[in-house]
Short mmCIF file of C-alpha atoms and ligand atoms in Angstrom, two decimals:
data_model
loop_
_atom_site.label_atom_id
_atom_site.label_comp_id
_atom_site.label_asym_id
_atom_site.label_seq_id
_atom_site.Cartn_x
_atom_site.Cartn_y
_atom_site.Cartn_z
CA VAL A 1 -12.91 67.09 -37.13
CA SER A 2 -15.37 69.93 -37.36
CA SER A 3 -19.07 69.32 -37.33
CA THR A 4 -20.88 71.51 -39.82
CA GLU A 5 -24.53 70.74 -39.09
CA ALA A 6 -25.96 71.82 -35.77
CA PRO A 7 -26.72 68.71 -33.72
CA ALA A 8 -30.26 68.14 -32.48
CA ARG A 9 -30.86 69.49 -29.01
CA ASN A 10 -31.27 66.85 -26.34
CA PRO A 11 -34.47 67.65 -24.41
CA LYS A 12 -32.99 66.65 -21.04
CA LYS A 13 -31.06 68.78 -18.60
CA LEU A 14 -27.35 68.01 -18.38
CA CYS A 15 -25.38 67.41 -15.22
CA LEU A 16 -21.59 67.45 -15.57
CA VAL A 17 -19.93 65.79 -12.60
CA VAL A 18 -16.20 66.48 -12.20
CA VAL A 19 -14.31 64.27 -9.77
CA ASP A 20 -10.90 65.84 -9.26
CA GLY A 21 -8.01 63.46 -9.90
CA MET A 22 -10.12 60.29 -10.09
CA ARG A 23 -7.93 57.43 -11.28
CA PRO A 24 -9.82 55.04 -13.59
CA GLU A 25 -8.27 51.98 -11.93
CA SER A 26 -9.46 53.21 -8.53
CA LEU A 27 -12.97 53.82 -9.81
CA ARG A 28 -13.00 50.24 -11.02
CA GLN A 29 -11.87 49.07 -7.57
CA ALA A 30 -14.57 51.14 -5.85
CA ILE A 31 -17.18 49.71 -8.22
CA ASP A 32 -15.93 46.15 -7.64
CA LYS A 33 -16.27 46.69 -3.89
CA GLY A 34 -19.82 47.94 -4.42
CA ALA A 35 -18.75 51.32 -3.03
CA ALA A 36 -19.64 53.45 -6.06
CA PRO A 37 -23.08 52.20 -7.12
CA ASN A 38 -24.13 55.42 -8.83
CA PHE A 39 -21.02 55.76 -10.96
CA ALA A 40 -21.37 52.04 -11.75
CA ARG A 41 -24.97 52.47 -12.88
CA LEU A 42 -24.16 55.53 -14.99
CA MET A 43 -21.36 53.55 -16.61
CA ARG A 44 -23.63 50.57 -17.28
CA GLU A 45 -26.31 52.72 -18.85
CA GLY A 46 -23.94 54.83 -20.97
CA TYR A 47 -20.44 54.52 -22.35
CA SER A 48 -17.09 55.24 -20.81
CA SER A 49 -13.36 55.57 -21.36
CA GLU A 50 -10.48 54.97 -18.99
CA GLU A 51 -8.20 56.83 -21.35
CA CYS A 52 -9.67 60.28 -21.43
CA ILE A 53 -6.36 62.10 -21.69
CA SER A 54 -5.58 65.20 -19.68
CA VAL A 55 -3.60 68.18 -20.90
CA PHE A 56 0.07 68.85 -20.17
CA PRO A 57 0.95 69.73 -17.46
CA SER A 58 -1.70 67.38 -16.05
CA LEU A 59 -2.63 69.80 -13.26
CA THR A 60 -6.08 70.95 -12.17
CA PRO A 61 -6.07 74.61 -13.30
CA VAL A 62 -4.77 73.72 -16.77
CA ALA A 63 -7.12 70.75 -17.10
CA THR A 64 -10.11 72.65 -15.73
CA ALA A 65 -9.59 75.43 -18.26
CA SER A 66 -9.50 72.79 -21.02
CA ILE A 67 -12.69 71.08 -19.84
CA VAL A 68 -14.48 74.42 -19.70
CA THR A 69 -13.16 75.93 -22.98
CA GLY A 70 -12.39 72.83 -25.06
CA ARG A 71 -8.93 74.23 -25.80
CA GLY A 72 -5.39 73.47 -24.77
CA PRO A 73 -3.16 75.77 -22.71
CA ALA A 74 -1.76 77.43 -25.84
CA GLU A 75 -5.18 78.96 -26.38
CA HIS A 76 -6.82 79.19 -22.95
CA GLY A 77 -3.69 80.64 -21.36
CA ILE A 78 -3.52 78.75 -18.02
CA PRO A 79 -0.04 77.16 -17.97
CA SER A 80 0.21 75.49 -14.56
CA MET A 81 -0.78 75.40 -10.89
CA ASN A 82 1.80 78.12 -10.28
CA TRP A 83 3.74 80.15 -12.83
CA TYR A 84 5.67 83.31 -13.41
CA LYS A 85 3.73 86.20 -14.90
CA ARG A 86 6.28 88.16 -16.88
CA ASP A 87 4.29 91.39 -17.35
CA GLU A 88 3.62 91.64 -13.59
CA ARG A 89 7.04 90.27 -12.63
CA ARG A 90 5.59 87.95 -10.03
CA TYR A 91 4.78 84.34 -9.27
CA VAL A 92 1.12 83.38 -9.68
CA ASP A 93 0.02 80.60 -7.32
CA TYR A 94 -3.46 79.05 -7.30
CA GLY A 95 -2.81 77.41 -3.93
CA ILE A 96 -0.48 74.50 -4.58
CA SER A 97 0.02 74.10 -0.81
CA PHE A 98 -0.41 76.15 2.34
CA PRO A 99 3.35 76.44 2.99
CA SER A 100 3.80 77.69 -0.56
CA ALA A 101 0.89 80.13 -0.16
CA ARG A 102 2.57 81.55 2.94
CA ARG A 103 5.64 82.30 0.87
CA SER A 104 3.67 83.80 -2.01
CA GLY A 105 1.28 85.66 0.32
CA VAL A 106 -2.01 84.01 1.29
CA ILE A 107 -4.21 86.91 0.16
CA SER A 108 -2.50 87.06 -3.20
CA VAL A 109 -3.01 83.30 -3.63
CA LEU A 110 -6.71 83.62 -2.79
CA LYS A 111 -7.14 86.45 -5.30
CA ASP A 112 -5.35 84.45 -8.00
CA LEU A 113 -7.45 81.37 -7.18
CA VAL A 114 -10.90 82.96 -6.90
CA TYR A 115 -10.78 85.98 -9.20
CA ARG A 116 -7.73 86.47 -11.37
CA ILE A 117 -7.71 83.01 -12.96
CA ASN A 118 -11.23 83.75 -14.20
CA GLN A 119 -11.08 87.46 -14.90
CA GLU A 120 -7.47 87.99 -15.96
CA HIS A 121 -5.54 84.80 -16.69
CA LEU A 122 -8.06 82.78 -18.70
CA SER A 123 -7.92 84.05 -22.28
CA ALA A 124 -10.83 86.29 -23.29
CA SER A 125 -10.85 84.69 -26.73
CA THR A 126 -11.68 81.17 -25.52
CA PRO A 127 -15.31 81.21 -24.32
CA THR A 128 -16.25 78.90 -21.46
CA PHE A 129 -19.21 76.56 -21.96
CA PHE A 130 -21.09 78.76 -19.50
CA GLU A 131 -20.56 81.73 -21.80
CA SER A 132 -21.46 79.83 -24.98
CA LEU A 133 -24.57 78.29 -23.42
CA GLU A 134 -25.90 81.37 -21.67
CA LYS A 135 -25.45 83.30 -24.91
CA ALA A 136 -27.65 80.68 -26.60
CA GLY A 137 -30.26 81.08 -23.85
CA VAL A 138 -29.34 77.96 -21.85
CA ARG A 139 -29.52 78.61 -18.11
CA CYS A 140 -26.40 77.34 -16.31
CA ALA A 141 -25.45 76.63 -12.71
CA CYS A 142 -22.11 75.87 -11.12
CA THR A 143 -20.96 74.68 -7.71
CA THR A 144 -17.47 75.62 -6.44
CA TYR A 145 -15.19 75.13 -9.42
CA MET A 146 -11.88 76.72 -10.26
CA ILE A 147 -13.13 78.15 -13.55
CA TYR A 148 -16.68 79.48 -13.53
CA ARG A 149 -16.45 82.45 -15.92
CA GLY A 150 -19.81 83.50 -17.32
CA PRO A 151 -21.84 86.60 -18.16
CA HIS A 152 -23.68 87.19 -14.87
CA GLU A 153 -22.36 89.36 -12.06
CA HIS A 154 -22.40 87.82 -8.59
CA GLU A 155 -21.84 89.83 -5.47
CA PHE A 156 -19.53 88.62 -2.77
CA ALA A 157 -21.64 86.70 -0.24
CA GLY A 158 -19.17 86.27 2.60
CA ALA A 159 -20.63 86.98 6.05
CA GLY A 160 -19.31 87.15 9.61
CA ILE A 161 -15.61 87.24 10.32
CA ALA A 162 -14.68 85.88 6.90
CA GLY A 163 -16.73 88.61 5.29
CA ALA A 164 -15.19 91.36 7.40
CA LEU A 165 -11.71 90.04 6.74
CA ALA A 166 -12.46 89.81 3.04
CA GLY A 167 -13.55 93.46 3.05
CA VAL A 168 -10.25 94.57 4.52
CA THR A 169 -8.10 92.45 2.21
CA GLY A 170 -9.89 93.29 -1.03
CA MET A 171 -11.32 89.78 -1.38
CA ALA A 172 -14.91 91.07 -1.38
CA ARG A 173 -15.23 91.57 -5.11
CA SER A 174 -17.84 90.64 -7.67
CA GLY A 175 -17.43 87.51 -9.73
CA TYR A 176 -18.80 86.82 -13.20
CA GLY A 177 -20.30 83.40 -13.73
CA PRO A 178 -23.31 81.46 -14.96
CA THR A 179 -26.85 82.41 -13.87
CA ASP A 180 -26.44 80.44 -10.65
CA LEU A 181 -23.09 80.30 -8.90
CA LEU A 182 -22.66 78.64 -5.51
CA TYR A 183 -18.95 78.96 -4.81
CA GLY A 184 -17.72 78.14 -1.32
CA ASP A 185 -18.65 80.90 1.11
CA ILE A 186 -17.94 83.48 -1.57
CA PHE A 187 -20.83 83.43 -4.08
CA ASP A 188 -24.30 82.10 -3.37
CA SER A 189 -26.87 83.25 -5.93
CA LEU A 190 -29.62 81.18 -4.28
CA GLY A 191 -28.93 82.44 -0.76
CA THR A 192 -28.63 78.89 0.59
CA GLU A 193 -27.67 77.74 4.06
CA CYS A 194 -24.87 75.58 2.64
CA SER A 195 -21.63 76.10 4.53
CA SER A 196 -18.30 75.31 2.96
CA ALA A 197 -16.46 75.39 6.32
CA PHE A 198 -13.84 77.63 4.62
CA GLY A 199 -13.30 74.96 1.99
CA VAL A 200 -11.47 72.54 4.31
CA PRO A 201 -10.41 69.44 2.36
CA GLY A 202 -12.78 66.57 3.06
CA LYS A 203 -15.71 68.97 3.52
CA ARG A 204 -15.89 70.22 -0.05
CA ASP A 205 -17.88 67.40 -1.63
CA GLN A 206 -20.62 67.78 0.96
CA HIS A 207 -20.79 71.50 0.14
CA ALA A 208 -21.07 70.72 -3.57
CA ALA A 209 -23.86 68.24 -2.81
CA CYS A 210 -25.63 70.78 -0.61
CA ALA A 211 -25.42 73.32 -3.45
CA GLY A 212 -26.53 70.66 -5.97
CA ILE A 213 -29.56 69.77 -3.84
CA GLU A 214 -30.57 73.43 -3.62
CA LEU A 215 -30.21 73.75 -7.39
CA VAL A 216 -32.28 70.63 -8.02
CA LEU A 217 -34.99 71.89 -5.64
CA ALA A 218 -35.01 75.33 -7.30
CA GLY A 219 -35.22 73.46 -10.60
CA ASN A 220 -34.27 76.34 -12.89
CA TYR A 221 -31.03 75.22 -14.52
CA GLU A 222 -30.63 73.37 -17.79
CA PHE A 223 -26.90 72.73 -17.33
CA MET A 224 -25.36 72.11 -13.93
CA LEU A 225 -21.68 71.59 -13.18
CA LEU A 226 -21.29 69.61 -9.98
CA SER A 227 -17.68 69.49 -8.84
CA PHE A 228 -16.36 67.00 -6.27
CA PRO A 229 -12.80 68.03 -5.38
CA ASP A 230 -12.13 66.00 -2.21
CA ASN A 231 -10.80 62.93 -4.05
CA ASP A 232 -7.74 64.84 -5.24
CA ASN A 233 -6.71 65.96 -1.78
CA PHE A 234 -7.39 62.52 -0.30
CA SER A 235 -5.21 60.91 -2.97
CA HIS A 236 -2.44 63.47 -2.44
CA ARG A 237 -2.34 62.57 1.24
CA ASN A 238 -3.09 58.85 1.22
CA GLY A 239 -1.87 57.74 -2.19
CA PRO A 240 -3.69 56.73 -5.35
CA ASP A 241 -4.25 53.19 -4.07
CA SER A 242 -6.57 54.57 -1.40
CA GLN A 243 -8.74 56.53 -3.83
CA HIS A 244 -11.57 54.01 -3.72
CA VAL A 245 -12.45 55.55 -0.33
CA SER A 246 -12.77 59.13 -1.59
CA ILE A 247 -14.45 57.97 -4.81
CA ALA A 248 -17.04 56.16 -2.66
CA HIS A 249 -17.50 59.44 -0.77
CA ALA A 250 -18.05 61.39 -4.01
CA ASP A 251 -20.50 58.73 -5.16
CA SER A 252 -22.51 59.05 -1.94
CA GLN A 253 -22.56 62.85 -2.24
CA LEU A 254 -23.79 62.52 -5.84
CA ARG A 255 -26.50 60.24 -4.44
CA ARG A 256 -27.73 63.04 -2.18
CA VAL A 257 -28.26 65.24 -5.23
CA ILE A 258 -29.94 62.41 -7.14
CA ASP A 259 -32.25 61.73 -4.19
CA ALA A 260 -33.28 65.39 -4.05
CA ALA A 261 -34.75 64.83 -7.52
CA GLY A 262 -36.70 61.78 -6.29
CA GLY A 263 -34.16 58.98 -6.76
CA TYR A 264 -32.05 57.62 -9.60
CA ARG A 265 -34.83 56.86 -12.08
CA ARG A 266 -36.55 60.20 -11.65
CA PHE A 267 -33.19 61.98 -11.87
CA MET A 268 -32.30 60.18 -15.10
CA GLU A 269 -35.70 60.89 -16.64
CA GLU A 270 -34.80 64.56 -16.35
CA HIS A 271 -31.02 64.52 -16.81
CA ALA A 272 -28.23 63.29 -18.98
CA VAL A 273 -24.97 62.93 -17.04
CA ILE A 274 -21.30 63.24 -17.93
CA VAL A 275 -18.72 62.23 -15.33
CA VAL A 276 -15.11 63.24 -15.91
CA SER A 277 -11.90 63.40 -13.93
CA ASP A 278 -9.42 66.09 -14.92
CA HIS A 279 -6.27 63.99 -14.51
CA SER A 280 -5.06 60.92 -12.64
CA HIS A 281 -2.51 60.33 -9.85
CA SER A 282 0.80 58.53 -9.48
CA LEU A 283 2.49 57.40 -6.26
CA VAL A 284 5.25 59.65 -4.91
CA THR A 285 8.19 57.88 -3.29
CA GLY A 286 10.77 60.65 -3.38
CA VAL A 287 11.30 64.34 -4.03
CA LEU A 288 13.43 66.48 -6.28
CA ASP A 289 14.24 70.06 -5.30
CA VAL A 290 14.65 71.75 -8.65
CA VAL A 291 15.22 75.19 -7.06
CA GLU A 292 18.06 73.83 -4.96
CA MET A 293 19.38 71.90 -7.95
CA LEU A 294 19.54 75.07 -10.06
CA THR A 295 20.98 77.11 -7.21
CA ASP A 296 23.72 74.50 -6.77
CA LEU A 297 24.38 74.78 -10.48
CA LYS A 298 25.04 78.52 -9.83
CA TRP A 299 21.82 79.84 -11.33
CA ASP A 300 20.44 82.94 -9.64
CA VAL A 301 16.80 81.97 -8.99
CA LEU A 302 14.09 84.57 -8.30
CA ARG A 303 12.51 84.04 -4.86
CA PRO A 304 8.75 84.56 -4.36
CA ARG A 305 7.69 88.11 -3.43
CA LYS A 306 10.86 89.55 -4.93
CA GLY A 307 9.02 90.56 -8.10
CA ARG A 308 10.19 94.15 -8.19
CA ARG A 309 13.78 93.07 -8.08
CA ALA A 310 13.30 90.55 -10.87
CA HIS A 311 16.19 92.04 -12.80
CA ASP A 312 18.55 90.80 -10.09
CA ALA A 313 17.79 87.16 -10.82
CA GLU A 314 18.53 85.18 -13.98
CA ILE A 315 15.67 82.72 -13.88
CA ALA A 316 12.28 82.15 -12.28
CA VAL A 317 11.25 78.61 -11.31
CA SER A 318 7.71 77.35 -10.73
CA PRO A 319 7.80 73.79 -9.39
CA ALA A 320 4.28 72.30 -9.50
CA ALA A 321 4.14 68.66 -8.37
CA ARG A 322 5.28 66.61 -11.38
CA ALA A 323 6.05 69.48 -13.75
CA ALA A 324 8.14 72.61 -13.40
CA ASN A 325 8.29 75.76 -15.50
CA ILE A 326 11.62 77.56 -15.75
CA TYR A 327 11.78 81.12 -17.13
CA VAL A 328 14.81 83.03 -18.39
CA LEU A 329 14.02 86.47 -16.97
CA ASP A 330 15.87 88.74 -19.37
CA PRO A 331 14.57 88.04 -22.90
CA VAL A 332 17.81 89.41 -24.32
CA HIS A 333 19.65 86.47 -22.76
CA ARG A 334 17.10 83.78 -23.59
CA GLY A 335 18.97 82.51 -26.64
CA GLY A 336 22.22 82.19 -24.70
CA ARG A 337 20.90 80.86 -21.40
CA LEU A 338 18.34 78.31 -22.55
CA PRO A 339 20.93 75.88 -24.02
CA LEU A 340 22.97 76.19 -20.81
CA LEU A 341 19.89 75.37 -18.71
CA VAL A 342 19.15 72.35 -20.88
CA GLU A 343 22.74 71.10 -20.61
CA ASP A 344 22.75 71.63 -16.85
CA LEU A 345 19.49 69.78 -16.22
CA ARG A 346 19.31 66.98 -18.76
CA HIS A 347 21.76 64.70 -16.94
CA GLN A 348 20.58 65.50 -13.40
CA GLU A 349 19.42 62.48 -11.49
CA GLY A 350 15.64 62.27 -11.28
CA ILE A 351 14.87 64.55 -14.23
CA GLU A 352 12.95 62.62 -16.85
CA GLN A 353 12.16 65.01 -19.69
CA LEU A 354 12.89 68.58 -20.71
CA PHE A 355 10.73 70.49 -23.17
CA TRP A 356 11.47 73.75 -24.97
CA LEU A 357 10.97 75.69 -28.21
CA GLU A 358 13.75 76.66 -30.54
CA ASP A 359 13.36 78.25 -33.97
CA GLY A 360 9.67 77.40 -34.08
CA VAL A 361 10.27 73.73 -33.38
CA ALA A 362 9.51 71.83 -30.16
CA TRP A 363 12.38 69.93 -28.54
CA VAL A 364 12.26 67.12 -26.00
CA ALA A 365 15.34 65.78 -24.23
CA MET A 366 15.74 62.72 -22.05
CA GLY A 367 19.27 62.28 -20.79
CA GLY A 368 21.54 62.27 -23.83
CA SER A 369 18.73 61.66 -26.34
CA GLU A 370 16.47 64.19 -27.94
CA LEU A 371 13.90 64.73 -30.62
CA SER A 372 12.29 67.71 -32.28
CA PHE A 373 8.89 68.10 -33.86
CA SER A 374 6.47 70.58 -35.36
CA PRO A 375 3.15 70.50 -37.23
CA GLY A 376 3.82 69.06 -40.69
CA SER A 377 2.90 66.16 -42.96
CA GLN A 378 5.24 63.25 -42.18
CA TYR A 379 3.12 61.50 -39.54
CA VAL A 380 -0.47 61.54 -38.33
CA ASP A 381 -1.32 61.01 -34.65
CA GLN A 382 -4.32 59.17 -33.20
CA ARG A 383 -6.40 62.35 -33.11
CA GLY A 384 -5.66 63.17 -36.73
CA GLN A 385 -3.06 65.90 -36.24
CA GLU A 386 -0.10 65.84 -38.60
CA TRP A 387 3.52 66.25 -37.54
CA ASP A 388 7.11 66.24 -38.71
CA VAL A 389 9.34 64.46 -36.19
CA GLN A 390 13.11 64.16 -36.11
CA GLY A 391 15.49 62.50 -33.70
CA ASP A 392 15.23 59.71 -31.16
CA LEU A 393 11.62 58.52 -30.91
CA VAL A 394 12.37 56.76 -27.62
CA VAL A 395 12.33 60.15 -25.85
CA LEU A 396 8.52 60.21 -26.14
CA ASP A 397 8.07 56.43 -26.46
CA LEU A 398 6.82 57.03 -30.02
CA PHE A 399 5.99 54.17 -32.36
CA VAL A 400 5.56 54.55 -36.08
CA ASN A 401 3.43 52.35 -38.30
CA GLY A 402 3.39 53.69 -41.85
CA ARG A 403 2.28 57.30 -41.39
CA ALA A 404 0.65 56.60 -38.04
CA ILE A 405 2.49 57.73 -34.93
CA ARG A 406 1.54 57.08 -31.32
CA SER A 407 2.97 56.86 -27.83
CA GLU A 408 1.99 54.32 -25.18
CA GLU A 409 3.70 55.88 -22.17
CA TYR A 410 2.90 59.49 -23.04
CA PRO A 411 -0.52 59.51 -24.69
CA ASP A 412 -1.21 62.27 -27.24
CA ALA A 413 2.33 63.43 -26.51
CA LEU A 414 3.00 65.64 -29.52
CA ALA A 415 -0.17 67.74 -29.37
CA ARG A 416 -0.04 68.11 -25.59
CA VAL A 417 3.60 69.19 -25.54
CA TRP A 418 3.08 71.54 -28.47
CA SER A 419 0.16 73.24 -26.71
CA ALA A 420 2.00 73.52 -23.37
CA LEU A 421 5.05 75.11 -25.00
CA HIS A 422 2.87 77.61 -26.87
CA CYS A 423 1.04 78.82 -23.78
CA PRO A 424 2.22 82.42 -23.32
CA GLY A 425 2.64 81.91 -19.55
CA SER A 426 4.72 78.74 -19.82
CA GLY A 427 8.39 78.74 -18.99
CA ASP A 428 11.16 78.75 -21.57
CA LEU A 429 11.81 75.26 -20.32
CA ILE A 430 9.42 72.70 -18.83
CA ALA A 431 10.89 69.84 -16.81
CA THR A 432 9.29 66.65 -15.52
CA PRO A 433 10.68 64.24 -12.92
CA GLU A 434 10.90 60.48 -13.28
CA LEU A 435 7.89 58.43 -12.29
CA GLY A 436 7.73 58.21 -8.47
CA LEU A 437 9.28 61.64 -7.94
CA GLU A 438 7.76 65.03 -7.30
CA PHE A 439 9.23 68.54 -7.32
CA VAL A 440 8.98 70.14 -3.88
CA ASP A 441 7.16 73.47 -4.11
CA TRP A 442 8.32 76.89 -2.91
CA GLY A 443 7.00 76.10 0.57
CA GLY A 444 9.16 72.96 0.76
CA PHE A 445 5.99 70.87 0.52
CA SER A 446 5.53 67.57 -1.28
CA HIS A 447 3.38 64.42 -1.13
CA VAL A 448 5.85 61.61 -0.39
CA GLY A 449 3.87 58.47 0.40
CA GLY A 450 0.87 60.05 -1.30
CA GLY A 451 -0.11 60.87 -4.85
CA ALA A 452 0.82 63.59 -7.33
CA HIS A 453 0.41 64.40 -11.01
CA GLY A 454 1.49 66.89 -13.63
CA SER A 455 3.68 64.97 -16.08
CA LEU A 456 3.02 63.78 -19.59
CA HIS A 457 3.08 60.19 -18.39
CA LYS A 458 0.00 58.02 -18.80
CA VAL A 459 -0.11 57.30 -15.07
CA ASP A 460 -0.67 61.02 -14.34
CA SER A 461 -2.74 61.73 -17.42
CA ALA A 462 -5.28 58.98 -18.20
CA ALA A 463 -8.55 60.18 -16.69
CA GLN A 464 -12.05 58.73 -16.49
CA LEU A 465 -14.99 59.65 -18.70
CA ILE A 466 -18.58 58.39 -18.38
CA VAL A 467 -21.29 59.62 -20.76
CA THR A 468 -24.89 58.66 -20.04
CA GLY A 469 -27.95 59.81 -21.93
CA THR A 470 -26.18 62.15 -24.33
CA GLY A 471 -23.47 62.15 -27.02
CA GLU A 472 -24.78 58.88 -28.50
CA ASP A 473 -23.27 59.74 -31.88
CA ARG A 474 -19.82 59.77 -30.31
CA LYS A 475 -19.88 56.49 -28.42
CA ASP A 476 -17.44 54.89 -30.85
CA GLN A 477 -14.97 57.76 -30.68
CA GLU A 478 -11.55 56.09 -30.41
CA THR A 479 -9.60 58.62 -28.43
CA TRP A 480 -10.80 61.05 -25.81
CA SER A 481 -9.31 64.20 -24.40
CA ILE A 482 -10.72 65.98 -21.38
CA ALA A 483 -11.13 68.98 -23.73
CA ASP A 484 -13.78 66.94 -25.61
CA VAL A 485 -16.12 67.43 -22.65
CA ASN A 486 -16.68 70.98 -23.87
CA SER A 487 -18.06 69.82 -27.21
CA LEU A 488 -20.12 67.05 -25.57
CA VAL A 489 -21.77 69.72 -23.41
CA LEU A 490 -22.38 72.17 -26.26
CA GLU A 491 -23.70 69.49 -28.61
CA HIS A 492 -26.15 68.33 -25.95
CA PHE A 493 -27.79 71.73 -26.27
CA GLY A 494 -27.70 71.69 -30.07
CA ILE A 495 -24.72 73.97 -30.42
CA SER A 496 -22.15 72.76 -32.92
CA SER A 497 -18.56 73.19 -31.89
CA GLU A 498 -15.31 73.05 -33.72
CA ARG A 499 -13.65 69.88 -32.48
ZN1 LIG B 1 -3.98 67.46 -7.31
#
């Protein structure tokens, strides 16, 4: 759908609240316990969806880039939480875990996470909403958020030991963001006293609230992105069933910002609010070591920090929670090695699905079954995209009714897989583990007993959306993707967007 007329500009400011990894079912529990009164009120006064579908892989960097640009990974260029960058012959890691960061190099991880994802990895041809809005004269503000790219230069703000250390390691660089950027201890355009305590999990929401309060008191922004990341870490450690605790915490931190504006009613007289989670969480009961699995199968796997000797190894492997990218290193051998990889992995215990491209067509295998698909005319999915599909529909739990095609278990499966496989940084093969399992990362780290995400499955992918005081014309929209948040934001300010 593309809107041709420019929508009317909503006179209110807009506050976009992102709660990392918030599971809709857990939000409902928190609300039922009376522990999330602000989210409850926003929901009551607006409209919401518990099936706002994440991208694939359903991982924060990929999802964040989609929220901010409105595009899938094929266009925005962020393939995963960690991936192999062919032109630099190295593993990129946005900080999947501390043990993994130690293997990749902590400084390199910090540079990837803070700077390179914004300045190098995110495609220059997909503008962020900060860029689109600032260009249209809308003043934007952002608290610590993985993707903040915008037109304004911000100097490194680090002080004390962290600042000195940053100077030595090359971390003290400029960032380019919206007019106001309050990012951890790194950028602070308002010169606040907010301390991020080095971004320790559990202390991040309070920093975001501190930054949000300062922004409300300064009163200059028209669009503010307020990001609450603690829920994701809490759920990773304690499991998705405990999320009502961290959701309650996010709700109370949002309340601090609301109170700075004079309470809920005053805040809502001035603001429209969108709340979104970037993905959901599933419970991890066991692990799968895909690197070990491939090594046992006699594949020569590239180890982290061995980039310059990449030609020695056959494949690179980037295990990221519930999705893994696998790269054939020598393009000359791709055609020969990819089928061998597929045959080796498809019957391995614990592997659920394999995804790859062959002759311009996407393939999905599950055990001995497989299907292939590509854009075409045979079927139309719930979001209006048309596809040709051949093979065993069970592989993606696809159901056909006339020309309509849909999947219950793997929502928006065809478009999400297609986009993932067309991201230039994706592996030649993407693998997902069965529900309940997680790939251990390069640091040997996993979340057994806790939560994880990344797969195409609904349990990892169905996120929460709440829209209050804006986007009235879209309240009957049948399906939602987290990428739709971009157009909701732009339309609020009277900017039409290609949906
Ligand atoms: Zn996570």
